[in-house]
Amino acid sequence: MKSYRIGVLKGDGIGPEIVQANMRILKAALSQFQESFVEYVECPIGFEAIHSHQDPVPASTIEELKKCHGWILGPHDSASYPEILTERRNPSGELRHTFDLFANIRPSQSLPGVQGLVQNVNLVIFRENTEGFYPDRNMYHGVGEWMITPEVAISTGVFTKKAITRIAHAAFQSAMERRRKVTIVHKANVIKLGSGLFLRTCQEVAKAYPHVTVEDLHIDAMAAHLVRRAGDFDVIVTENMFGDILSDEASMITGSLGMLPSASLSSTGLHLYEPIHGSAPDIAGQNVANPLATILSAASLLRTSFALEEEAAAIEEAVEAVLASGKRTKDLSAKEGTYQITEDITHAVVDALKQRVKTIV
Ligand code: ATP
């Protein structure tokens, strides 16, 4: 019998609601296909951990995560943490730094029955995850921002050939399995050294993949192109902050921020799966959050960390079936009052999953 240990980090805001949904789907998927022993290891993070350990990412959580085969993370609301913690890396930054989660992979695609701004989208963003313009994770020690006077702040961007080389290889390798096109997104015309190094290094890596078509675009132009012709892109590779912004845009183009899963891959083989969206404090506790991004992150975990392709595909097909049937959470519903609550949409995905398994087992 196979045995899996999954770390579960609920996070803040809507985190507990959607991670709960994710666990229901994982349990349903893992129990349908084969006998397996699954242990869900819940570790405190965010506000829960501040209350229990006075620390948003306690050392005990890090130690437990090291013993798991993969983790599901809910979003966090670090902007609301007590003032004393603002000097610290936020939970995402801390996990990315500690576990060297260097490649944040964010797919975006058109889904059946969901009216997107652009049709036929099927792209994936490879976001460098350990440095770039996010100063909470680009230093070995401390945070790369300084307040020189109350009216002067300095924020650093960090770009290293090593980090750019490995995200570029990850992107090109993925392109080889897809439509063989990579778009390098940068701002080398203005940020000549940092973004210039990013562009040049990606172009050097590209030489090892002669069958992949390569183009490069400035981040501002890319933001505009995505709205008009997102369907033309296959793999996009970019630095940390540009990738974060572009993936929010890509999610809205195909439907909603509540739909996009992500995987953060590490050099250690221990990977993290989470939705791309934040903790949405404005709708927390109302049972209206869209759980599909987190549910699709479960599929990504099963495929990437456990090589359970059938189970992963069954989850994705169940999500598609639910959307095709017209069921919607509030963020996707065109008409006021005609939406399903989080629990109901989760239930519908579990039903569709069981239905799907009946036809293939
Ligand atoms: P962060 O910087 O942590 O990523 P953010 O500032 O980008 O967070 P979000 O928390 O992602 O902001 O929320 C942005 C908007 O999207 C809010 O109006 C929120 O309600 C909505 N939203 C985010 N996630 C979901 C979801 N799963 N379901 C429904 N609405 C969502």
CSV table of N, CA, C and O and ligand atoms in Angstrom, one decimal, residues 14 18 76 244 248 256-258 276-283 288-291 331, ligand 1:
chain,number,residue,atom,x,y,z
A,14,ILE,N,-9.7,33.6,3.9
A,14,ILE,CA,-10.5,32.5,3.4
A,14,ILE,C,-9.7,31.2,3.4
A,14,ILE,O,-10.2,30.2,3.0
A,18,ILE,N,-11.0,27.3,2.1
A,18,ILE,CA,-10.6,26.7,0.8
A,18,ILE,C,-9.7,25.5,1.0
A,18,ILE,O,-9.7,24.6,0.3
A,76,HIS,N,-2.1,33.9,3.1
A,76,HIS,CA,-1.9,34.6,4.4
A,76,HIS,C,-2.1,36.1,4.3
A,76,HIS,O,-2.1,36.6,3.2
A,244,ASP,N,4.2,37.7,-10.4
A,244,ASP,CA,3.0,37.8,-9.5
A,244,ASP,C,1.9,38.6,-10.2
A,244,ASP,O,0.8,38.3,-10.2
A,248,ASP,N,-1.9,37.4,-11.8
A,248,ASP,CA,-3.3,37.9,-11.4
A,248,ASP,C,-4.0,38.3,-12.7
A,248,ASP,O,-5.2,38.1,-12.8
A,256,SER,N,-11.4,34.2,-13.1
A,256,SER,CA,-11.4,34.8,-11.8
A,256,SER,C,-10.1,34.5,-11.1
A,256,SER,O,-9.5,33.4,-11.3
A,257,LEU,N,-9.7,35.3,-10.2
A,257,LEU,CA,-8.6,35.1,-9.3
A,257,LEU,C,-8.7,33.8,-8.5
A,257,LEU,O,-7.7,33.2,-8.1
A,258,GLY,N,-9.9,33.4,-8.3
A,258,GLY,CA,-10.2,32.2,-7.5
A,258,GLY,C,-10.0,30.9,-8.3
A,258,GLY,O,-10.4,29.9,-7.8
A,276,ILE,N,-3.1,31.1,-6.4
A,276,ILE,CA,-2.3,32.3,-6.6
A,276,ILE,C,-2.9,33.5,-5.9
A,276,ILE,O,-2.2,34.4,-5.6
A,277,HIS,N,-4.1,33.4,-5.5
A,277,HIS,CA,-4.8,34.6,-4.9
A,277,HIS,C,-4.4,34.7,-3.4
A,277,HIS,O,-3.7,33.9,-2.8
A,278,GLY,N,-4.7,35.9,-2.9
A,278,GLY,CA,-4.4,36.2,-1.5
A,278,GLY,C,-5.5,35.7,-0.5
A,278,GLY,O,-6.4,35.0,-0.9
A,279,SER,N,-5.5,36.2,0.7
A,279,SER,CA,-6.4,35.7,1.7
A,279,SER,C,-7.8,36.3,1.7
A,279,SER,O,-8.7,36.0,2.5
A,280,ALA,N,-8.0,37.3,0.8
A,280,ALA,CA,-9.4,37.9,0.5
A,280,ALA,C,-10.1,38.2,1.9
A,280,ALA,O,-11.2,37.6,2.1
A,281,PRO,N,-9.5,39.0,2.7
A,281,PRO,CA,-10.2,39.3,4.0
A,281,PRO,C,-11.6,39.8,3.9
A,281,PRO,O,-12.4,39.7,4.7
A,282,ASP,N,-11.9,40.5,2.7
A,282,ASP,CA,-13.2,41.1,2.5
A,282,ASP,C,-14.3,40.0,2.4
A,282,ASP,O,-15.5,40.4,2.7
A,283,ILE,N,-14.0,38.8,2.1
A,283,ILE,CA,-15.1,37.8,2.0
A,283,ILE,C,-14.8,36.6,3.0
A,283,ILE,O,-15.5,35.6,2.9
A,288,VAL,N,-18.3,32.1,0.7
A,288,VAL,CA,-18.5,32.5,-0.8
A,288,VAL,C,-17.2,32.4,-1.6
A,288,VAL,O,-17.2,32.6,-2.8
A,289,ALA,N,-16.1,32.0,-0.9
A,289,ALA,CA,-14.8,32.0,-1.7
A,289,ALA,C,-14.9,30.9,-2.7
A,289,ALA,O,-15.5,29.8,-2.5
A,290,ASN,N,-14.2,31.1,-3.8
A,290,ASN,CA,-14.1,30.1,-4.9
A,290,ASN,C,-13.0,29.2,-4.4
A,290,ASN,O,-11.8,29.6,-4.3
A,291,PRO,N,-13.3,27.9,-4.2
A,291,PRO,CA,-12.2,27.0,-3.8
A,291,PRO,C,-11.5,26.3,-4.9
A,291,PRO,O,-10.6,25.5,-4.7
A,331,ASP,N,-17.8,34.9,-7.4
A,331,ASP,CA,-16.9,35.6,-8.2
A,331,ASP,C,-17.1,35.4,-9.7
A,331,ASP,O,-16.7,36.2,-10.5
B,1,ATP,P1,-2.0,39.1,-2.0
B,1,ATP,O1,-1.1,40.3,-2.1
B,1,ATP,O2,-1.8,38.4,-0.6
B,1,ATP,O3,-1.9,38.1,-3.1
B,1,ATP,P2,-4.2,40.6,-2.9
B,1,ATP,O4,-4.0,42.0,-2.4
B,1,ATP,O5,-3.7,40.3,-4.3
B,1,ATP,O6,-3.5,39.6,-1.9
B,1,ATP,P3,-6.6,39.0,-2.7
B,1,ATP,O7,-6.6,38.6,-1.3
B,1,ATP,O8,-6.1,38.0,-3.7
B,1,ATP,O9,-5.7,40.4,-2.8
B,1,ATP,O10,-8.0,39.6,-3.2
B,1,ATP,C1,-8.2,40.4,-4.3
B,1,ATP,C2,-9.7,40.4,-4.6
B,1,ATP,O11,-10.0,39.1,-5.2
B,1,ATP,C3,-10.6,40.5,-3.4
B,1,ATP,O12,-11.7,41.3,-3.8
B,1,ATP,C4,-11.0,39.1,-3.1
B,1,ATP,O13,-12.3,39.0,-2.5
B,1,ATP,C5,-11.0,38.4,-4.4
B,1,ATP,N1,-10.7,37.0,-4.3
B,1,ATP,C6,-9.4,36.5,-4.0
B,1,ATP,N2,-9.5,35.2,-3.9
B,1,ATP,C7,-10.7,34.8,-4.1
B,1,ATP,C8,-11.4,33.6,-4.1
B,1,ATP,N3,-10.8,32.4,-4.0
B,1,ATP,N4,-12.8,33.6,-4.4
B,1,ATP,C9,-13.4,34.7,-4.6
B,1,ATP,N5,-12.8,35.9,-4.6
B,1,ATP,C10,-11.5,36.0,-4.4
